[in-house]
Coordinates of C-alpha atoms in Angstrom, one line a residue:
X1 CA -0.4 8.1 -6.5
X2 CA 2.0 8.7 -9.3
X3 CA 5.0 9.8 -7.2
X4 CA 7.3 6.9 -7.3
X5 CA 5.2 4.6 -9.3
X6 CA 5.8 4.1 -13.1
X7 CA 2.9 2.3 -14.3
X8 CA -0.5 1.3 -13.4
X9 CA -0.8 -1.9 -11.7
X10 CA 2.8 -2.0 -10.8
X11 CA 3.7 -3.9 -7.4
X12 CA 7.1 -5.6 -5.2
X13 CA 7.0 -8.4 -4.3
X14 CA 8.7 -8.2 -1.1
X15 CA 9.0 -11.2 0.4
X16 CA 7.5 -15.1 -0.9
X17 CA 9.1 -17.9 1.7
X18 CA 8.2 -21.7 1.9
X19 CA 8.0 -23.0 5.2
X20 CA 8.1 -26.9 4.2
X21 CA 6.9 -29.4 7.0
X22 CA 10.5 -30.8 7.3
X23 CA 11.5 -27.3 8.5
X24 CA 13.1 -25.6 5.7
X25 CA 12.3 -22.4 4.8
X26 CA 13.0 -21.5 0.6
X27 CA 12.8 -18.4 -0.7
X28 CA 10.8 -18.4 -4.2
X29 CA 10.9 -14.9 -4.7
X30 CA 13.0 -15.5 -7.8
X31 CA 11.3 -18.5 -8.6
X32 CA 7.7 -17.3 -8.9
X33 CA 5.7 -16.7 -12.0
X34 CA 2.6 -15.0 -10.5
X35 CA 0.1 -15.2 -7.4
X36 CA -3.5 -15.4 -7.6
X37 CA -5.4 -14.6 -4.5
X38 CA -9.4 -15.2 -4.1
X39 CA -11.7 -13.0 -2.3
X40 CA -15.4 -13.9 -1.8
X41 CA -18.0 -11.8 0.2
X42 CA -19.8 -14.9 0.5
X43 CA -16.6 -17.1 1.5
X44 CA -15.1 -17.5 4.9
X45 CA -11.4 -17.7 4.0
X46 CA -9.1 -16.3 1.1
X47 CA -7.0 -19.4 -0.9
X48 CA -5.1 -18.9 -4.0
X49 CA -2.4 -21.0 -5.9
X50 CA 1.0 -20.1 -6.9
X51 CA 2.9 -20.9 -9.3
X52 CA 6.9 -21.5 -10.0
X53 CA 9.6 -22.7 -12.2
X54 CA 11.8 -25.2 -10.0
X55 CA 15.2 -25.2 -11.7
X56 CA 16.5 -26.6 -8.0
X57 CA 14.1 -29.4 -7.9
X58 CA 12.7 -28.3 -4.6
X59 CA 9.7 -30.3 -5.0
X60 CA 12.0 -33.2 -3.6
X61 CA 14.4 -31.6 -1.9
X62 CA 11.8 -29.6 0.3
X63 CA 9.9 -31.5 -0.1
X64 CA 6.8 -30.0 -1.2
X65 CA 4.2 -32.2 -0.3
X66 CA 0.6 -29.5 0.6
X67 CA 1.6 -29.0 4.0
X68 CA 3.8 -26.5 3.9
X69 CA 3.1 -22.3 4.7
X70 CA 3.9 -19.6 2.7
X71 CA 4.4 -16.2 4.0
X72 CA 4.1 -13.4 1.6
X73 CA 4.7 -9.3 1.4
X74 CA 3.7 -7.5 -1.5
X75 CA 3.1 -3.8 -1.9
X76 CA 1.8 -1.4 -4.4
X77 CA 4.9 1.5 -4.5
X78 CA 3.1 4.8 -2.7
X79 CA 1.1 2.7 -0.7
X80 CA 3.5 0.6 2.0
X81 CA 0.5 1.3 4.7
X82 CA -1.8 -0.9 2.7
X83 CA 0.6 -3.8 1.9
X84 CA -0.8 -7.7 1.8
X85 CA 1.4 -9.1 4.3
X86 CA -0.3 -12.7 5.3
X87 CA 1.1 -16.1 5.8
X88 CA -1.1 -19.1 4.2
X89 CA -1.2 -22.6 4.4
X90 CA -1.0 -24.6 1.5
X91 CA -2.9 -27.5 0.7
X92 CA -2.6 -29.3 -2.6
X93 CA -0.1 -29.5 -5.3
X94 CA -2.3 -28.9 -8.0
X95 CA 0.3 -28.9 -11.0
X96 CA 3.9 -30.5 -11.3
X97 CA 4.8 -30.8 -14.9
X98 CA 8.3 -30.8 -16.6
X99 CA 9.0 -28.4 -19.5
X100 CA 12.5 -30.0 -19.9
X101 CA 15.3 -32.1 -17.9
X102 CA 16.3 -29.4 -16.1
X103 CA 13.1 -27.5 -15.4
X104 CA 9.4 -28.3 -14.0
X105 CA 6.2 -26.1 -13.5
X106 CA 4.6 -26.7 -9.9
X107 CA 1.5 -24.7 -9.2
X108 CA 0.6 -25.1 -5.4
X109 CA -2.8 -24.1 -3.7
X110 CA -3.1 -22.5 -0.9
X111 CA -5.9 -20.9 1.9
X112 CA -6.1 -19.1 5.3
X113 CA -4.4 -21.0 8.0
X114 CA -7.7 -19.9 10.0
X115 CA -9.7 -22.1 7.6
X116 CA -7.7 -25.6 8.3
X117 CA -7.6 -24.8 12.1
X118 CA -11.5 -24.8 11.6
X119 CA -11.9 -28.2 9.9
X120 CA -9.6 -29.7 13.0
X121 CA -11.8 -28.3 15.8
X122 CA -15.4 -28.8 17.2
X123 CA -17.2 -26.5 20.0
X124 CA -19.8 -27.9 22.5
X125 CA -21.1 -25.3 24.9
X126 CA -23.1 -22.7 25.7
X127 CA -22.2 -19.3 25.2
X128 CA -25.0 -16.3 26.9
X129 CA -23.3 -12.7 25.7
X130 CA -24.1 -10.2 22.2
X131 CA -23.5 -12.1 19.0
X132 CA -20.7 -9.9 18.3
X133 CA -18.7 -10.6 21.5
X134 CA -19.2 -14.3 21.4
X135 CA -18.1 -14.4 17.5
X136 CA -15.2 -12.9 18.5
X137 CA -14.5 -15.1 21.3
X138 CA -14.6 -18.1 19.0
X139 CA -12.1 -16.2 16.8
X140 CA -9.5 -15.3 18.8
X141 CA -9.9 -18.0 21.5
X142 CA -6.5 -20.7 21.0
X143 CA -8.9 -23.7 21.6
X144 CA -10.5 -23.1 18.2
X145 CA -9.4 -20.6 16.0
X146 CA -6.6 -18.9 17.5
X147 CA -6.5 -16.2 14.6
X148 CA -3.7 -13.0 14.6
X149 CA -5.4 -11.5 11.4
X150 CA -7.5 -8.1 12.2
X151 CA -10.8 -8.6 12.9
X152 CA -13.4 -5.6 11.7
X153 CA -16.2 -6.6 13.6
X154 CA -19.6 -4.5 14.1
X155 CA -22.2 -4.4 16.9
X156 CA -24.8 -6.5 16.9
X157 CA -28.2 -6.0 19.2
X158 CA -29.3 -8.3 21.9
X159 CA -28.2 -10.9 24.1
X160 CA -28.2 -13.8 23.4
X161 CA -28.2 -17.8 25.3
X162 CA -27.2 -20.2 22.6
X163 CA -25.4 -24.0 22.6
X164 CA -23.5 -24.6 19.8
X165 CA -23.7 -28.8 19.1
X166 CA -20.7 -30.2 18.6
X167 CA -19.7 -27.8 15.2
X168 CA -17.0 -26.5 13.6
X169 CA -16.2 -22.9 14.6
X170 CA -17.4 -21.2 11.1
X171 CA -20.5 -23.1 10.9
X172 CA -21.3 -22.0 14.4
X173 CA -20.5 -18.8 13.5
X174 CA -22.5 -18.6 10.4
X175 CA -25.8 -19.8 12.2
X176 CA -25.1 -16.7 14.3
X177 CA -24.5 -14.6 11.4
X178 CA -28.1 -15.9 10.2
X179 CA -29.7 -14.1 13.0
X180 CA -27.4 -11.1 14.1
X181 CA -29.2 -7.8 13.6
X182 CA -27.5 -4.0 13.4
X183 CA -27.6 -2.1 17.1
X184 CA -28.2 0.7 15.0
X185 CA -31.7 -0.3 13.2
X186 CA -31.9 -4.0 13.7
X187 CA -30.9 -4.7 9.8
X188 CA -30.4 -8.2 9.6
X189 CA -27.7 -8.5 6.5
X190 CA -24.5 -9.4 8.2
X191 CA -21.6 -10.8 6.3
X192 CA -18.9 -13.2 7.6
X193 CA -15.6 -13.0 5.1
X194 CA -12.0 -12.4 4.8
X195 CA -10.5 -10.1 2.7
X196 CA -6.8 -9.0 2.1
X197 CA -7.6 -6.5 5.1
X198 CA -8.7 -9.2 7.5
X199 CA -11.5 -10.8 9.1
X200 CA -14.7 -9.2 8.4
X201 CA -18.1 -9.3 10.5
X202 CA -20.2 -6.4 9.1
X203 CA -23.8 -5.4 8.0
X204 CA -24.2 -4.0 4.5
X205 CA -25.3 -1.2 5.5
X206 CA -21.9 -0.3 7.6
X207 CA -20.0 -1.1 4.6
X208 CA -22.1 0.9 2.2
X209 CA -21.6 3.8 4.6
X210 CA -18.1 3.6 4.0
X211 CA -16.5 6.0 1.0
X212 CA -16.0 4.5 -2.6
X213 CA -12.4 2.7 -3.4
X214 CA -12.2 4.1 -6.6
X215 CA -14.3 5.9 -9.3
X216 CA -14.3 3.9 -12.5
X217 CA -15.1 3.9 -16.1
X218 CA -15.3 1.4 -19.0
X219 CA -13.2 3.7 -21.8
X220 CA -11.1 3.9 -24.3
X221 CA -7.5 2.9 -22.7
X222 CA -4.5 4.5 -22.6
X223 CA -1.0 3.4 -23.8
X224 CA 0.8 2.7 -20.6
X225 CA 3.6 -0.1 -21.7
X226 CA 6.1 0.2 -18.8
X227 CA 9.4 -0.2 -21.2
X228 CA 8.3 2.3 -23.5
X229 CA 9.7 6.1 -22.8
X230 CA 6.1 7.9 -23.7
X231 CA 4.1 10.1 -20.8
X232 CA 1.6 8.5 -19.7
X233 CA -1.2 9.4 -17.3
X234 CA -1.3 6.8 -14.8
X235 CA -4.7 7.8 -12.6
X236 CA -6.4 7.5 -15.6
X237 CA -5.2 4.1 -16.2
X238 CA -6.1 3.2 -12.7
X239 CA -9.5 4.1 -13.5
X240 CA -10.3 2.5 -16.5
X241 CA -11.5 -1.3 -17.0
X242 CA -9.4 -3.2 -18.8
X243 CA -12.3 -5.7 -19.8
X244 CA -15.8 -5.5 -18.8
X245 CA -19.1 -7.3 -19.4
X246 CA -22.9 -7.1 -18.2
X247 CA -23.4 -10.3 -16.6
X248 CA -26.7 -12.1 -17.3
X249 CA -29.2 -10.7 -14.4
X250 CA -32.8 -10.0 -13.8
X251 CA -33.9 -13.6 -13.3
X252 CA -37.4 -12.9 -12.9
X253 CA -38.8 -16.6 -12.6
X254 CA -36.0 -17.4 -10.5
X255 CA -36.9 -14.0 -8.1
X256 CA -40.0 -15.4 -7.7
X257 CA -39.6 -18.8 -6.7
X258 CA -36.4 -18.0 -4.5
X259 CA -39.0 -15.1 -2.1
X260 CA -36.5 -12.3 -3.9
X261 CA -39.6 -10.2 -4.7
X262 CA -42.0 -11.4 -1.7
X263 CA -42.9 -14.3 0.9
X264 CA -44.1 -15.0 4.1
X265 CA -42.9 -16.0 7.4
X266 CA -44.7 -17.7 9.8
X267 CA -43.5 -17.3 13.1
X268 CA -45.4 -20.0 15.8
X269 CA -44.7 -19.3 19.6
X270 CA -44.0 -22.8 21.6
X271 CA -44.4 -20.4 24.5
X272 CA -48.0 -19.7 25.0
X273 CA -49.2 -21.9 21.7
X274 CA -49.7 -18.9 19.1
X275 CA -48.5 -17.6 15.8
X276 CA -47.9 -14.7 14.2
X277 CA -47.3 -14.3 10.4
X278 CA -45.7 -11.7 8.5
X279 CA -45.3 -10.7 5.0
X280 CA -41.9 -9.3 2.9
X281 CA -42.5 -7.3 0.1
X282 CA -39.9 -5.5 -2.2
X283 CA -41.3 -2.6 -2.8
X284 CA -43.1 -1.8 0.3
X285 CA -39.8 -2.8 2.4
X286 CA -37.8 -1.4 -0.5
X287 CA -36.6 2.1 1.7
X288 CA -36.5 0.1 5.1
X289 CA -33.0 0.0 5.1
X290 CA -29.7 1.1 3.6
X291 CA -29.5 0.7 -0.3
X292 CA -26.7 1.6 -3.1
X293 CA -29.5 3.5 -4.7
X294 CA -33.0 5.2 -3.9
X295 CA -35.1 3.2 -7.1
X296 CA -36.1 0.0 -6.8
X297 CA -34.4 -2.7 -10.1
X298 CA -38.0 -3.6 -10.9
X299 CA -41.4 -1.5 -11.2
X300 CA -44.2 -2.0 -8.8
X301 CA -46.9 -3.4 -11.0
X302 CA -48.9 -4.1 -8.6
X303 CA -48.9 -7.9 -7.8
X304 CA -48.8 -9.8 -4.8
X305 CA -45.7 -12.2 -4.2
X306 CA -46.5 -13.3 -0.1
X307 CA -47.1 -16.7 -1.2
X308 CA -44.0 -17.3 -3.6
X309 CA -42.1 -18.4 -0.5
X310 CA -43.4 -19.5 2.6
X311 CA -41.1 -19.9 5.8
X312 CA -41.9 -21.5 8.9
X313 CA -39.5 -20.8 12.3
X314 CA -40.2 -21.8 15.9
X315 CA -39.6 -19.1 18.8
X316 CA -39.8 -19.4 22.2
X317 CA -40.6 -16.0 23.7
X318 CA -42.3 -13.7 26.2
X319 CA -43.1 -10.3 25.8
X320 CA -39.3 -9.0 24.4
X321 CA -37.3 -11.7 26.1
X322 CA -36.5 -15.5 25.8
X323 CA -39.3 -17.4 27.8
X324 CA -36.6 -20.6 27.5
X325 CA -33.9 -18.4 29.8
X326 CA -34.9 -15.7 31.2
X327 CA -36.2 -15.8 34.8
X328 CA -37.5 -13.5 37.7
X329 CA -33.5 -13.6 39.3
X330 CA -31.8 -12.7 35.9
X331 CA -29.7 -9.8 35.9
X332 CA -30.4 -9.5 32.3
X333 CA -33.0 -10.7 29.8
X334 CA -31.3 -12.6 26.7
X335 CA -33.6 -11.8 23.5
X336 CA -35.4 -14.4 21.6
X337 CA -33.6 -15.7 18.7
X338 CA -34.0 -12.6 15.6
X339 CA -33.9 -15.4 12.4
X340 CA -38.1 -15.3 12.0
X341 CA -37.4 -11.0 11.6
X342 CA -34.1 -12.0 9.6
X343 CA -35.0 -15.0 7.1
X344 CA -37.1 -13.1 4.6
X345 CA -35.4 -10.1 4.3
X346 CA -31.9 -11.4 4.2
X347 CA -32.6 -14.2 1.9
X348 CA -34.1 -11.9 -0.5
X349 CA -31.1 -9.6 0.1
X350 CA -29.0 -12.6 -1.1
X351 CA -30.6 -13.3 -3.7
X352 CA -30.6 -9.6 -5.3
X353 CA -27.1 -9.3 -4.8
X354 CA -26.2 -12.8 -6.0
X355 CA -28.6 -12.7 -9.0
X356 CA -29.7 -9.1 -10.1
X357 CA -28.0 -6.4 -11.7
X358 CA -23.6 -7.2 -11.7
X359 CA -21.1 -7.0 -13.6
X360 CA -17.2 -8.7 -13.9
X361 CA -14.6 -6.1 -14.7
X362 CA -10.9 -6.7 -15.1
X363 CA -8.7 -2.9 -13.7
X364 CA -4.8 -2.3 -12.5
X365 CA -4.7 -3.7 -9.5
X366 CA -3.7 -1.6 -6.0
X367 CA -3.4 -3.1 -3.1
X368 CA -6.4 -0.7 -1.4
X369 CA -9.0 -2.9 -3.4
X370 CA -10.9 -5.7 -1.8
X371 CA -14.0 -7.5 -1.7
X372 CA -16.6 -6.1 0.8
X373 CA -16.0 -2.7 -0.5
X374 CA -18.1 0.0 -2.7
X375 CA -17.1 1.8 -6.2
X376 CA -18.1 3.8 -8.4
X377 CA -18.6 3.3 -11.9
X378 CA -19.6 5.0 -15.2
X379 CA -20.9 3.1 -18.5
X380 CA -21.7 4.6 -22.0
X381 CA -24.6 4.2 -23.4
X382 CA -24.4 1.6 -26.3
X383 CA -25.9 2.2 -29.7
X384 CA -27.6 5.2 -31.4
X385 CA -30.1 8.0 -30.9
X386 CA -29.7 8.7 -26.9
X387 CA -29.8 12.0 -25.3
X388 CA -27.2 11.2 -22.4
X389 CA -23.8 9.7 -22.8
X390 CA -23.8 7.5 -19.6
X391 CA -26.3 4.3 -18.9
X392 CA -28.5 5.5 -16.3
X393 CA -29.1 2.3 -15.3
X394 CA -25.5 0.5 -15.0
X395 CA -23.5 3.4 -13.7
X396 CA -23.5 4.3 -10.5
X397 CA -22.7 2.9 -7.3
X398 CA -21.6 -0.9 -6.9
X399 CA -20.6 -3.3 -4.1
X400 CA -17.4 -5.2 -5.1
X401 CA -18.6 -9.3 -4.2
X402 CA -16.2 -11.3 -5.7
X403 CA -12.2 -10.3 -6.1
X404 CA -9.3 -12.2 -7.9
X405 CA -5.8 -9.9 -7.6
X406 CA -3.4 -11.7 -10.2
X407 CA 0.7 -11.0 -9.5
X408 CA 2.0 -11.6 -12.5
X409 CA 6.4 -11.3 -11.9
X410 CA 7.4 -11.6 -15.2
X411 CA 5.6 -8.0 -16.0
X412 CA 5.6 -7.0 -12.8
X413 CA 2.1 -6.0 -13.3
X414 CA -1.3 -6.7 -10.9
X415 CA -4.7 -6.5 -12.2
X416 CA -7.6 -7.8 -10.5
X417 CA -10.6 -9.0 -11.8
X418 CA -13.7 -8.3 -9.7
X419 CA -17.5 -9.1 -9.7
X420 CA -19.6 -6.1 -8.6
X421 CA -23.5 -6.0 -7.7
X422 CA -26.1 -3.7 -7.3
X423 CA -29.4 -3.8 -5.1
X424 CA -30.6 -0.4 -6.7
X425 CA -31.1 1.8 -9.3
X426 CA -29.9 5.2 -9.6
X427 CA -32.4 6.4 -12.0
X428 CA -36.4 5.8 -11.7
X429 CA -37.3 2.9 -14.0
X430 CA -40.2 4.4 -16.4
X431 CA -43.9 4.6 -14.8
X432 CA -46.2 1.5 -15.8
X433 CA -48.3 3.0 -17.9
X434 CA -51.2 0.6 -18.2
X435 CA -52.0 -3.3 -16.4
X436 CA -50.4 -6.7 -17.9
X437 CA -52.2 -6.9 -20.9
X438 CA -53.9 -10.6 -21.0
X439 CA -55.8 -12.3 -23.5
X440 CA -60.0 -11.6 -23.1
X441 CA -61.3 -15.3 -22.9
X442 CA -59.6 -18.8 -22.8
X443 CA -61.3 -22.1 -23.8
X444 CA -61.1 -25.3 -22.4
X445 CA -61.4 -28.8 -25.1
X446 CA -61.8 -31.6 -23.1
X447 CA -60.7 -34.8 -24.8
X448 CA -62.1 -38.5 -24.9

């Protein structure tokens, strides 16, 4: 990576254009001050604002008004194959403020062009083919979404029959989401985002079987000032956090009450009149399906969590098919709908990564990192006495959630700063030694 590049987190900015509503197009490439683009494994759309310094008073003379698109080409130098090269929509002028006569400060927000054509559009009708086919239908269909991003989409098993009521394309979408299980092992953690790379429809487990971004580590830094004449080692400077905190994690109340740890799901057949009930448990499930890590983030302790959460979901089925569709002249057999083998898993799935073990981490930013992606990292052990140098706990392997890339054009320097989960453990929590310890007798004073 160092071959033509002369510091970490250095970028070129190829290309920024307003297309303003009144049809002028302005280059702000000289203009800018930086770019700050949002990703979000648990968003649909980027968005981002931008700010400039308007010596030309193209706020008026564009006008900018929130209607306008922007289209804009940046690159990291080595790597022109994994350039961000997207047009947005903007939405809001969320700053115009003058510093003097002659210059003002407008910061302008912007999102995926996909997400507005969403909020304009409704679907009402029936759709009877594989989740993953009809999801893609809806996205590249000019009647809703129309999109031209790539779309990274991953099998899903089943057919299914399904009317969607009068909804906006993503919400649709996300309902399907909700019940769309892996071809593969019927895993039912499917994620529905965008990312700098595209459109993203994908399990966890397809994205955990993809390699690592980047191997990372939270040490001492380098000196790497771009003006100053000194060698430098620039992969190591790519590798190392420039900030970096635990966040707070472990909510063991709250992974009670949410079914994180157990629950049940009650699953009643409007078919022939019956129900079936099944439990979730953490550690019993724990190796079901794919996981950062083999250990489980809590020890087994031996208590019973099947009744911290209850769900209750309606089916309509027959054997392995959809009693409501499927008849003796079909020339297939649509399955039932998959949310009653889905709900319990997936929300507790949610809530680890959402609420157990993460971290926030600022790095040099390259335009190869992005939400929805895996990466290593390595922590020192804090403190005294220790017979190892790294945390076994917090290094390892992480799942990048949350990703804000930061252009700043006055440096010319790009650093993102990410949120990264865990659902594991790479080291074995110690053995539990002996039960809860409780108190041998309570009393009980009742008052007149």
């Amino acid at each position: 990576m160092q071959k033509n590049i002369q510091y970490a987190g250095e970028y070129r900015l190829k290309e920024l254009l307003l297309h303003t509503s009144a049809g002028n197009v302005l280059p702000l490439t000289q203009a800018v001050q930086s770019i700050d683009i949002y990703e979000d494994m648990f968003s649909t759309s980027l968005s981002g604002v931008v700010t400039i310094l308007d010596v030309d008073n193209i706020a008026e003379n564009g006008p900018i008004i929130g209607q306008e698109f922007i289209t804009l080409k940046i690159s990291t130098p080595t790597l022109d194959d994994e350039k961000i090269e997207i047009m947005f929509a903007t939405y809001k002028v969320e700053t115009r403020e003058a510093i003097n006569q002659d210059v003002q400060f407008i910061a302008i927000s912007f999102t995926s062009i996909d997400l507005l054509n969403n909020k304009k559009v409704r679907i009402s009708q029936s759709y009877t083919d594989q989740i993953h086919d009809i999801i893609e239908e809806i996205l590249r269909d000019t009647r809703y979404i129309g999109t031209d991003r790539p779309i990274f989409i991953e099998k899903t098993a089943g057919i299914r029959k399904v009317i969607c009521p009068n909804l906006h394309p993503y919400d649709f979408i996300n309902n399907l989401i909700n019940e769309a299980q892996t071809e593969k092992d019927g895993a039912p953690f499917f994620f529905f985002f965008e990312n700098l790379k595209g459109i993203q429809v994908k399990s966890l487990g397809s994205i955990l079987a993809d390699n690592a971004v980047g191997d990372f580590n939270t040490g001492d830094l380098t000196v790497s000032p771009k003006d100053r004449g000194v060698t430098i080692d620039i992969e190591k400077d790519f590798n190392r956090a420039l900030e970096f905190q635990i966040n707070s994690n472990s909510d063991m109340l709250l992974n009670r009450m949410s079914g994180m740890l157990g629950s049940k799901t009650i699953n009643y057949n409007i078919y022939n009149k019956s129900f079936d009930t099944f439990e979730y448990d953490y550690f019993k499930d724990f190796e079901k399906f794919p996981r950062l890590h083999e250990n489980p983030s809590y020890n087994d302790i031996g208590e019973n969590f099947s009744n911290s959460r209850i769900f209750l979901h309606p089916t309509n089925f027959k054997g392995a098919t959809d009693s409501s569709h499927t008849n003796t002249t079909s020339a297939y057999f649509t399955s039932p709908s998959g949310i009653s083998n889905a709900i319990a898993a997936r929300r507790a799935k949610l809530m680890e990564l959402n609420n157990g073990v993460s971290i926030t981490m600022k790095i040099n930013g390259n335009t190869t990192i992005s939400a929805g992606q895996t990466m290593n990292l390595t922590v020192p052990v804090s403190g005294r006495a220790h017979d190892k140098e790294n945390d076994k706990f917090y290094s390892g392997r992480y799942l990048i959630t949350k990703a804000r890339h930061t252009f700043n054009q006055p440096d010319k320097r790009h650093e993102i700063l990410l949120t990264a989960s865990k659902d594991s453990l790479p080291s074995e929590l110690p053995s539990v030694a002996s039960p809860i310890p409780r108190t041998k007798s309570g009393s009980t004073t009742l008052l007149t």
